[in-house]
PDB file of C-alpha atoms in Angstrom:
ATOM      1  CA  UNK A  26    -165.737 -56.482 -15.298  1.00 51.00           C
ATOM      2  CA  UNK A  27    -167.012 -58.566 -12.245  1.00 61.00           C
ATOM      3  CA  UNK A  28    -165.958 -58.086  -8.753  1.00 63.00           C
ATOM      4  CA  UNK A  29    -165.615 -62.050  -8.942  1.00 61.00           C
ATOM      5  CA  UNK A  30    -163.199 -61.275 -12.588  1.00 52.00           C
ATOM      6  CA  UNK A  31    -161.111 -58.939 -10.632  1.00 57.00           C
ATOM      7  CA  UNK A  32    -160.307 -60.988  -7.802  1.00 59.00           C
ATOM      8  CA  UNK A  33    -159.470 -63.745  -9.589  1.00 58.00           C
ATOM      9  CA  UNK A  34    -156.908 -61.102 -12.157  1.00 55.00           C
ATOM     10  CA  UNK A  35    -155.970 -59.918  -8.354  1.00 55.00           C
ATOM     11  CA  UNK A  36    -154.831 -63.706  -7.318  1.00 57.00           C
ATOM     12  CA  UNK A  37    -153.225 -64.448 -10.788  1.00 56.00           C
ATOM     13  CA  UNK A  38    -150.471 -61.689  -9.812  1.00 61.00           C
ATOM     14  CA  UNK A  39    -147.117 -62.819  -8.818  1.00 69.00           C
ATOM     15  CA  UNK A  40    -146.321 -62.010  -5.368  1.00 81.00           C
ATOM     16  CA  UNK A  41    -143.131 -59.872  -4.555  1.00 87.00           C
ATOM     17  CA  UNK A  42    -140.307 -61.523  -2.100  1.00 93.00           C
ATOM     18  CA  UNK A  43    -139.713 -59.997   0.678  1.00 95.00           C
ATOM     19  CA  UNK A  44    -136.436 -58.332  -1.003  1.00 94.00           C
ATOM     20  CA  UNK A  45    -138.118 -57.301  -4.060  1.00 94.00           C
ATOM     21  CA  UNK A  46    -141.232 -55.551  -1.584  1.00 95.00           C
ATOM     22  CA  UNK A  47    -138.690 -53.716   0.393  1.00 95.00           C
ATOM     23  CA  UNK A  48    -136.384 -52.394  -1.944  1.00 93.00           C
ATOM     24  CA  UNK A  49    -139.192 -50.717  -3.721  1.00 94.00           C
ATOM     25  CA  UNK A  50    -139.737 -48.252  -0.077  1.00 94.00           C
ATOM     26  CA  UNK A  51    -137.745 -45.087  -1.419  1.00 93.00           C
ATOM     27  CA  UNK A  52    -136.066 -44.629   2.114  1.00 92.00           C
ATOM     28  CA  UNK A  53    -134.472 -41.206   1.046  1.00 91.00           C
ATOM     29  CA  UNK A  54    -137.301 -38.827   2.744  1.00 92.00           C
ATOM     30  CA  UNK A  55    -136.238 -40.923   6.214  1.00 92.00           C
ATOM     31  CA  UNK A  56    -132.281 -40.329   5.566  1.00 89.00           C
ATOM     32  CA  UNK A  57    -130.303 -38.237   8.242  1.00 88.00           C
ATOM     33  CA  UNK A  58    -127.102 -36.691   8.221  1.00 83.00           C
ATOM     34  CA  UNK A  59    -124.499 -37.428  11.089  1.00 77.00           C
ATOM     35  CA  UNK A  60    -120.840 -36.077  11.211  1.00 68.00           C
ATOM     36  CA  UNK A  61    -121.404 -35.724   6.976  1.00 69.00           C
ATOM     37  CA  UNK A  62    -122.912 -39.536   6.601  1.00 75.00           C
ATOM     38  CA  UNK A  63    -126.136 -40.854   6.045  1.00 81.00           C
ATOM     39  CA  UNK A  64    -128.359 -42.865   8.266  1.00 85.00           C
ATOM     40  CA  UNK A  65    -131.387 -44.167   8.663  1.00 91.00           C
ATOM     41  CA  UNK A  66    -132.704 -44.732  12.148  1.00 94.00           C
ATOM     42  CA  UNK A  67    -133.507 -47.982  13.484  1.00 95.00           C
ATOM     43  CA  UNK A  68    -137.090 -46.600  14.699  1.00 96.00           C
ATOM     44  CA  UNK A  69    -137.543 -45.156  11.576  1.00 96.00           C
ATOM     45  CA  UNK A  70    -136.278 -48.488   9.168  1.00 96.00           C
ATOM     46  CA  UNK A  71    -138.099 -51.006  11.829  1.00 97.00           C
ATOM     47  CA  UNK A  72    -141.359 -49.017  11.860  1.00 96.00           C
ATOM     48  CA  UNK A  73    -141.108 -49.166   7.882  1.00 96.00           C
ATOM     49  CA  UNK A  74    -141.133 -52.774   7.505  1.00 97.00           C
ATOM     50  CA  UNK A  75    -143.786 -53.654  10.194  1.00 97.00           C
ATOM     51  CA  UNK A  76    -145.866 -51.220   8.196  1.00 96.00           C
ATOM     52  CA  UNK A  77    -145.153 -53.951   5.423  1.00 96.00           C
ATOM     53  CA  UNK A  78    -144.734 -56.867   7.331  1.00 97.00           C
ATOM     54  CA  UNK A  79    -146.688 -56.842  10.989  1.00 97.00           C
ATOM     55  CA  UNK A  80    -145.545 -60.010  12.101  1.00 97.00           C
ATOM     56  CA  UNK A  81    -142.081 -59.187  11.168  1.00 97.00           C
ATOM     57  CA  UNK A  82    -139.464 -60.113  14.743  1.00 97.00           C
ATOM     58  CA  UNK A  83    -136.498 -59.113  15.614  1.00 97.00           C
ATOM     59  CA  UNK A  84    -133.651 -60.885  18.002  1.00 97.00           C
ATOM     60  CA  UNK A  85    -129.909 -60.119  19.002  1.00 97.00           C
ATOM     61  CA  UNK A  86    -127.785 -62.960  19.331  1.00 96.00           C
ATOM     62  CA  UNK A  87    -126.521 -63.958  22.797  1.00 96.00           C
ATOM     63  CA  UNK A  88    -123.308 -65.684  23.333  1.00 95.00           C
ATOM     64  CA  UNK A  89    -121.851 -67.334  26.732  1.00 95.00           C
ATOM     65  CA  UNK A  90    -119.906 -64.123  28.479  1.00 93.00           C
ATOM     66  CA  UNK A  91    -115.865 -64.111  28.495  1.00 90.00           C
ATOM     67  CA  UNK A  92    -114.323 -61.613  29.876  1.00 87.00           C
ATOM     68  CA  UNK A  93    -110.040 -60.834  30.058  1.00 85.00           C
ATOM     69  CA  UNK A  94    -108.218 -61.508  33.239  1.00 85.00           C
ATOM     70  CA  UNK A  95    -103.969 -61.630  33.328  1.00 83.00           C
ATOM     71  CA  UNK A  96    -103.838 -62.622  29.942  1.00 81.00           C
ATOM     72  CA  UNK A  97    -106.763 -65.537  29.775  1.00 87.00           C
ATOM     73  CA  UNK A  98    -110.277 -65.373  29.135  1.00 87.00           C
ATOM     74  CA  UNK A  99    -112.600 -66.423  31.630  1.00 91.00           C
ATOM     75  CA  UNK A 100    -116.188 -67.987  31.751  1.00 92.00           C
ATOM     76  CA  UNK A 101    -118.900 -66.094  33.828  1.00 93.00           C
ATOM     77  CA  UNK A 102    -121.392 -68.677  33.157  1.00 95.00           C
ATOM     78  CA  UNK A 103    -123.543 -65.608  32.022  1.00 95.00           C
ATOM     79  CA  UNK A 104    -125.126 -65.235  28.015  1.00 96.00           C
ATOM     80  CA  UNK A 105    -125.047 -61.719  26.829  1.00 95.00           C
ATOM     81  CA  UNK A 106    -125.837 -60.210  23.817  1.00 95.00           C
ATOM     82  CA  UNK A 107    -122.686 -58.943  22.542  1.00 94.00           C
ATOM     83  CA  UNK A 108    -119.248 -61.074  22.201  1.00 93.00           C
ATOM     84  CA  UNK A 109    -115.989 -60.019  22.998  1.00 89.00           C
ATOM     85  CA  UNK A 110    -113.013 -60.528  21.317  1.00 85.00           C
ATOM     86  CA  UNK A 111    -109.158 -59.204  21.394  1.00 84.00           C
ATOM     87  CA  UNK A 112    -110.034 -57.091  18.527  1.00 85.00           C
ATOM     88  CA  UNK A 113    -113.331 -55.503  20.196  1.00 89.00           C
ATOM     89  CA  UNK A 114    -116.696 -56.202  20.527  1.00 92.00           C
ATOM     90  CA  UNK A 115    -119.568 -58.012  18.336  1.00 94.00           C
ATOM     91  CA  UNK A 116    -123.057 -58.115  18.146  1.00 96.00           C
ATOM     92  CA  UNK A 117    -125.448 -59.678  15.214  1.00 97.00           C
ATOM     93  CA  UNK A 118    -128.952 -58.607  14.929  1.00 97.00           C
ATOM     94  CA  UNK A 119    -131.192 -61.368  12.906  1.00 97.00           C
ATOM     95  CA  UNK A 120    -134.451 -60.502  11.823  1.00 97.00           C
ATOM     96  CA  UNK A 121    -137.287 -62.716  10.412  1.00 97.00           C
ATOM     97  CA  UNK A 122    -139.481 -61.311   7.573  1.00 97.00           C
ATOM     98  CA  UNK A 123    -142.334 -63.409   6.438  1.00 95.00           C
ATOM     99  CA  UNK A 124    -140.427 -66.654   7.272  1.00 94.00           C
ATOM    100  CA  UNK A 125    -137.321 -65.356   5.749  1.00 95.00           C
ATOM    101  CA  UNK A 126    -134.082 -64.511   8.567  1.00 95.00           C
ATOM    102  CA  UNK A 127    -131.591 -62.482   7.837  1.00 95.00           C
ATOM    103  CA  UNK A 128    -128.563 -61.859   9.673  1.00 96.00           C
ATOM    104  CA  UNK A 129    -125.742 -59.314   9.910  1.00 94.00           C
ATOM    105  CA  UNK A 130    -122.556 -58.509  12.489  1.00 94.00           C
ATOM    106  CA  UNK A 131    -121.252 -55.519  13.276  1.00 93.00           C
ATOM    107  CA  UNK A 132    -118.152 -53.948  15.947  1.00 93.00           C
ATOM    108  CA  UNK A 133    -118.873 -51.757  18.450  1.00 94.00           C
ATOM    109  CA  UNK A 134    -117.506 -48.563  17.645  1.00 90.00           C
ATOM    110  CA  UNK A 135    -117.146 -45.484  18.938  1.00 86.00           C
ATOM    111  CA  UNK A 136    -118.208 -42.098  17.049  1.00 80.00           C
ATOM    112  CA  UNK A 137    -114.834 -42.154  15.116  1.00 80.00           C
ATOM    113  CA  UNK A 138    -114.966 -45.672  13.449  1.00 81.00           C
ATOM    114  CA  UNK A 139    -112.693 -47.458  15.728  1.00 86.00           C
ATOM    115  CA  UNK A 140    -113.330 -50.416  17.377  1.00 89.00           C
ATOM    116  CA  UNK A 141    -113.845 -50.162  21.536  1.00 89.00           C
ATOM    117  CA  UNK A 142    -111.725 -52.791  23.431  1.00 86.00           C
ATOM    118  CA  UNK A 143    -113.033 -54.566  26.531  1.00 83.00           C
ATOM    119  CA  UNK A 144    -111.935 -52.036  28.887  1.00 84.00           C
ATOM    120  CA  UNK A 145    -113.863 -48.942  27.168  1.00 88.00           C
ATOM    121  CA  UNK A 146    -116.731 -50.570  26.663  1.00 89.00           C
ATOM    122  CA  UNK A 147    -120.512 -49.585  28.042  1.00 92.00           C
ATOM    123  CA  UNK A 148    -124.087 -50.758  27.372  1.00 93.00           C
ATOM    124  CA  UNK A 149    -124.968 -47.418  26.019  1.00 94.00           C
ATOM    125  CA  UNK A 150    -122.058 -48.335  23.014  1.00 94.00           C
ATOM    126  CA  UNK A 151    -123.599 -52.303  22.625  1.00 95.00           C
ATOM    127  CA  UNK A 152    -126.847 -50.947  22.615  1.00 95.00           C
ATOM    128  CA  UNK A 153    -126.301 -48.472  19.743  1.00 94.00           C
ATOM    129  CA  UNK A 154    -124.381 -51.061  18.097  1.00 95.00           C
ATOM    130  CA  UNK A 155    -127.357 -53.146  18.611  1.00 96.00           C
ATOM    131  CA  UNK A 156    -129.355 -50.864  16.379  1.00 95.00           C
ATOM    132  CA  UNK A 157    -126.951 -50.445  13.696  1.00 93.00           C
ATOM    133  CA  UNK A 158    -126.668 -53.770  13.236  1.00 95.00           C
ATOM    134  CA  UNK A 159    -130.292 -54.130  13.195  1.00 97.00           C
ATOM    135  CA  UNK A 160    -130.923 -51.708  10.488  1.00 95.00           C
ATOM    136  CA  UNK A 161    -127.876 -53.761   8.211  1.00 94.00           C
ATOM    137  CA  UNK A 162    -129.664 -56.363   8.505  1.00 96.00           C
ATOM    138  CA  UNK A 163    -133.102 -54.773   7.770  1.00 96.00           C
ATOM    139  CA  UNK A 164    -130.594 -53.352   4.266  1.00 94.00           C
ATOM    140  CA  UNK A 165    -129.903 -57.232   3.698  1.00 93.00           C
ATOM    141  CA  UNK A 166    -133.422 -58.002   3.741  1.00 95.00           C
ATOM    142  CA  UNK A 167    -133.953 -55.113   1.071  1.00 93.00           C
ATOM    143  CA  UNK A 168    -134.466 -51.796   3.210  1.00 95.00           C
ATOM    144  CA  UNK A 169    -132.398 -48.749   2.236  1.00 90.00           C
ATOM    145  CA  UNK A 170    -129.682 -51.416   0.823  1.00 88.00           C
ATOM    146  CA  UNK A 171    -128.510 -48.375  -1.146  1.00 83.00           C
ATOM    147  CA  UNK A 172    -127.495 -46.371   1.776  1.00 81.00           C
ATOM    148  CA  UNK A 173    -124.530 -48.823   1.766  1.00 76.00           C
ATOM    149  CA  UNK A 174    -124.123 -49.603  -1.502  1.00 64.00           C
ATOM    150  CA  UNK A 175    -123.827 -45.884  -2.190  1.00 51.00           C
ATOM    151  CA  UNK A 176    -120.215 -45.930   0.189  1.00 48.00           C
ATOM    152  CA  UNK A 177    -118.600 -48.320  -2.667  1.00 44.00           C
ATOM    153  CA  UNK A 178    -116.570 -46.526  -5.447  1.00 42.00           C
ATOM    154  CA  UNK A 179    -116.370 -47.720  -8.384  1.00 42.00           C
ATOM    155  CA  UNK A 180    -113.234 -47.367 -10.966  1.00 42.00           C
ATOM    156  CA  UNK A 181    -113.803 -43.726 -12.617  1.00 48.00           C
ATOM    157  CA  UNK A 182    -114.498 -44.142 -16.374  1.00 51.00           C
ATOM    158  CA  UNK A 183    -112.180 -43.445 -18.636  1.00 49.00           C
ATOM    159  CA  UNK A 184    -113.434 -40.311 -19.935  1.00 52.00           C
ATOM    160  CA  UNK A 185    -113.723 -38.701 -16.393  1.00 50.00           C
ATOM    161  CA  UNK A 186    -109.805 -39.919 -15.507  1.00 48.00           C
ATOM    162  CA  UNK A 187    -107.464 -36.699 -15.320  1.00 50.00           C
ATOM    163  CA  UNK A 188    -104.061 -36.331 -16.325  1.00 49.00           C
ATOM    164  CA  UNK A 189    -102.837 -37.758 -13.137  1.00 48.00           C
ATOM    165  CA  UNK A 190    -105.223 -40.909 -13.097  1.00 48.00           C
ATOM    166  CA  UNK A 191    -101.465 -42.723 -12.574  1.00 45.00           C
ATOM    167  CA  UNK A 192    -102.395 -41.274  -8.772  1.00 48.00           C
ATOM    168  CA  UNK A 193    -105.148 -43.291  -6.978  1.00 43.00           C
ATOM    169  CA  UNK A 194    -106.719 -40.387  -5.258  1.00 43.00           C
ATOM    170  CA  UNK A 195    -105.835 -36.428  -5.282  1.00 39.00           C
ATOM    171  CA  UNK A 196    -107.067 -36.411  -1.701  1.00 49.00           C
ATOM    172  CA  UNK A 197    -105.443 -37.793   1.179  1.00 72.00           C
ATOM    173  CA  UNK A 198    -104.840 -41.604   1.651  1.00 77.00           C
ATOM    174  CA  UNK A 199    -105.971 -41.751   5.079  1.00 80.00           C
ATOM    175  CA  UNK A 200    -108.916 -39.886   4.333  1.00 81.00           C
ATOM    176  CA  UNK A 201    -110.084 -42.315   1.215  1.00 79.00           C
ATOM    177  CA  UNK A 202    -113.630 -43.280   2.064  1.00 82.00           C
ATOM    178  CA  UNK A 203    -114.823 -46.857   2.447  1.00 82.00           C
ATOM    179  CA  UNK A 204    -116.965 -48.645   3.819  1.00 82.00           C
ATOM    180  CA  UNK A 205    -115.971 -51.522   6.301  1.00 75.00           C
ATOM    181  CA  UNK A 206    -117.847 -53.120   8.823  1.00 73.00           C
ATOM    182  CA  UNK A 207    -121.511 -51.940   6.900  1.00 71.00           C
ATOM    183  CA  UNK A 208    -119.963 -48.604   8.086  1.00 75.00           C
ATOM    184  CA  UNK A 209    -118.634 -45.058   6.201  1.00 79.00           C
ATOM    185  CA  UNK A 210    -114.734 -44.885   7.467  1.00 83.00           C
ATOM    186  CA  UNK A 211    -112.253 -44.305   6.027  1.00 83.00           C
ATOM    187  CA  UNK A 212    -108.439 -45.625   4.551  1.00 81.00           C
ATOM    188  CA  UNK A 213    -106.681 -44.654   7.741  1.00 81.00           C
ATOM    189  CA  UNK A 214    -109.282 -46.136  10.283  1.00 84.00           C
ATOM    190  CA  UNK A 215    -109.132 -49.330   7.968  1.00 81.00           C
ATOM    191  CA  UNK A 216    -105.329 -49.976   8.016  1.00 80.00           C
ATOM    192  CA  UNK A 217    -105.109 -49.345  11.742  1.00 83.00           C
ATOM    193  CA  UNK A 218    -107.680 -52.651  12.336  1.00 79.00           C
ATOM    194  CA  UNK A 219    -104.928 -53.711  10.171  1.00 78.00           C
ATOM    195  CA  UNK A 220    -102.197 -53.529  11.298  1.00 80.00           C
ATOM    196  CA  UNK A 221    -104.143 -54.609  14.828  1.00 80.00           C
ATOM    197  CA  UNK A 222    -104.407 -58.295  13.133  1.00 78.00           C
ATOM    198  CA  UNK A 223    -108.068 -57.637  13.082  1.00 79.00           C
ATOM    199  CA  UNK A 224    -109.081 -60.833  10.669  1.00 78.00           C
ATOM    200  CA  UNK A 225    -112.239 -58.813   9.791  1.00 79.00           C
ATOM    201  CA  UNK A 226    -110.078 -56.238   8.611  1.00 78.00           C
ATOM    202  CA  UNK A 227    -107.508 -58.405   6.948  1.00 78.00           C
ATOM    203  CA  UNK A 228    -110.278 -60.141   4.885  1.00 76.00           C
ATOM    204  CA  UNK A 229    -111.776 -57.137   3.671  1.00 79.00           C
ATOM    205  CA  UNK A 230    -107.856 -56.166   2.105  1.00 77.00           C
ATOM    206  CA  UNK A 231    -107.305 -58.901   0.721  1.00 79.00           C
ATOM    207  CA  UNK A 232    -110.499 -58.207  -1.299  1.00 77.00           C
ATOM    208  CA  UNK A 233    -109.901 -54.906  -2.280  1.00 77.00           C
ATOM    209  CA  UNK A 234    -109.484 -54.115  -6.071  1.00 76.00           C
ATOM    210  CA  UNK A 235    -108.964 -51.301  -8.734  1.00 77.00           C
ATOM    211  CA  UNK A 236    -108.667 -47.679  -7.021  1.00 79.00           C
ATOM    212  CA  UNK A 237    -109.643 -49.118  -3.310  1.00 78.00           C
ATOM    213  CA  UNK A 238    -106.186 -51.716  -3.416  1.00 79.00           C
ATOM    214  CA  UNK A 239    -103.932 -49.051  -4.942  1.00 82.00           C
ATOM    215  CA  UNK A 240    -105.160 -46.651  -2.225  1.00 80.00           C
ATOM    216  CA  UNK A 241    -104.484 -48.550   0.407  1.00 78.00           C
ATOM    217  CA  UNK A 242    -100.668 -49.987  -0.740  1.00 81.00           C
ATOM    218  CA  UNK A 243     -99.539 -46.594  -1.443  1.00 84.00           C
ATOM    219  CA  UNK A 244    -100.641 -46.103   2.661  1.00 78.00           C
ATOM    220  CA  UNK A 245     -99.266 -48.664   3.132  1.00 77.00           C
ATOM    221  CA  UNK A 246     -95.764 -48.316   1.426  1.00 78.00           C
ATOM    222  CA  UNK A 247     -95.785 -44.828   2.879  1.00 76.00           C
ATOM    223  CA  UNK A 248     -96.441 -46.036   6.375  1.00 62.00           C
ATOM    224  CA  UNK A 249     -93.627 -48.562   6.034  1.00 61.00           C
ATOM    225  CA  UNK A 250     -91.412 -45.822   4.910  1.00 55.00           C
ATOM    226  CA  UNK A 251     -92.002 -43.469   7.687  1.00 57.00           C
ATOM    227  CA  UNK A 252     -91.356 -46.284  10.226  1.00 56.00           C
ATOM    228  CA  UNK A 253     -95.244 -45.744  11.491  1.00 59.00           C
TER     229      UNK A 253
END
């Protein structure tokens, strides 16, 4: 076969998306433990998809500065990259792959899964929110989406249910693990944003299902009873 044959075979190929390129990187040699979850750095994921994609950018969105003063919220004419909210604070990282953006948002949280109000709040904590968020949206794109995936539970199957399976969980209902945000927390952390009025965490309730909504009404019930 020709040089000329093969190059032509070579250009008949199909060309992977972007998606399809990235979730074939096997991103489990570059996982880390942290407090018992998994990570993957933002060095590590952004270095893996410039190896792919050189002209690949990044941005973080920047919004027009508010801050909270005797119960109002006031202009500083300022644009920052972060947003601030009575619930928290918000950043989105968007990055653009071979003509193709991607966007995700994320809380700033502090190393317990809550979300830091206006009056805790640092650069050092937007910045490493910053990079989270940058590495969900990488996991959009295609990048280690599994890492997140992974946190979902699905129903057991029947054959692995016990004869309790009338009981969500054997383990503690605060401790039932989720993930919220693009983040590992758990049940507890989750009805506390709750029971805040945080909409984000509202929305994610009301779609909860199977295991995951029985979970967190028997908290709930059980909070209600206790008067907490």
């Amino acid at each position: 076969m020709t040089e000329e044959v093969k190059e032509k075979k070579e250009e008949q190929k199909p060309k992977l998306s972007v998606y399809a390129t990235l979730q074939k990187i096997d991103v489990k040699p570059y996982i880390k433990k942290k407090m018992g979850l998994d990570y993957l750095s933002w060095a590590t994921a952004w270095g893996l998809v410039k190896s792919h994609y050189p002209d690949a950018k990044k941005e973080f969105t920047e919004y027009p500065e508010y801050i909270p003063s005797k119960g109002e919220w006031i202009s500083t004419g300022r644009q920052v990259p972060y947003r601030l909210t009575p619930f928290g604070c918000e950043v989105e990282a968007t990055v653009t792959i071979n003509g193709e953006k991607t966007s995700q948002n994320l809380y700033v949280m502090d190393n317990r899964g809550n979300s830091v109000k206006a009056q805790a709040l640092d650069m050092k904590l937007i910045n490493k929110a910053q990079q989270r968020c940058l590495v969900k949206a990488l996991a959009t794109a295609g990048l280690g989406l599994e890492i997140y995936a992974g946190e979902d539970l699905p129903e057991e199957p029947a054959k692995k249910q016990t004869k309790s399976k009338d009981k969500p969980v054997k383990q503690k209902l605060e401790d039932y693990p989720i993930t919220f945000n693009g983040q590992p927390t758990t049940m507890g952390i989750l009805m506390k944003h709750f029971k805040e009025g945080n909409s984000a965490a509202v929305n994610y309730v009301n779609s909860l299902g199977g295991e995951a909504q029985k979970v967190f009404e028997e908290l709930l019930n059980s909070k209600a009873g206790s008067g907490n």
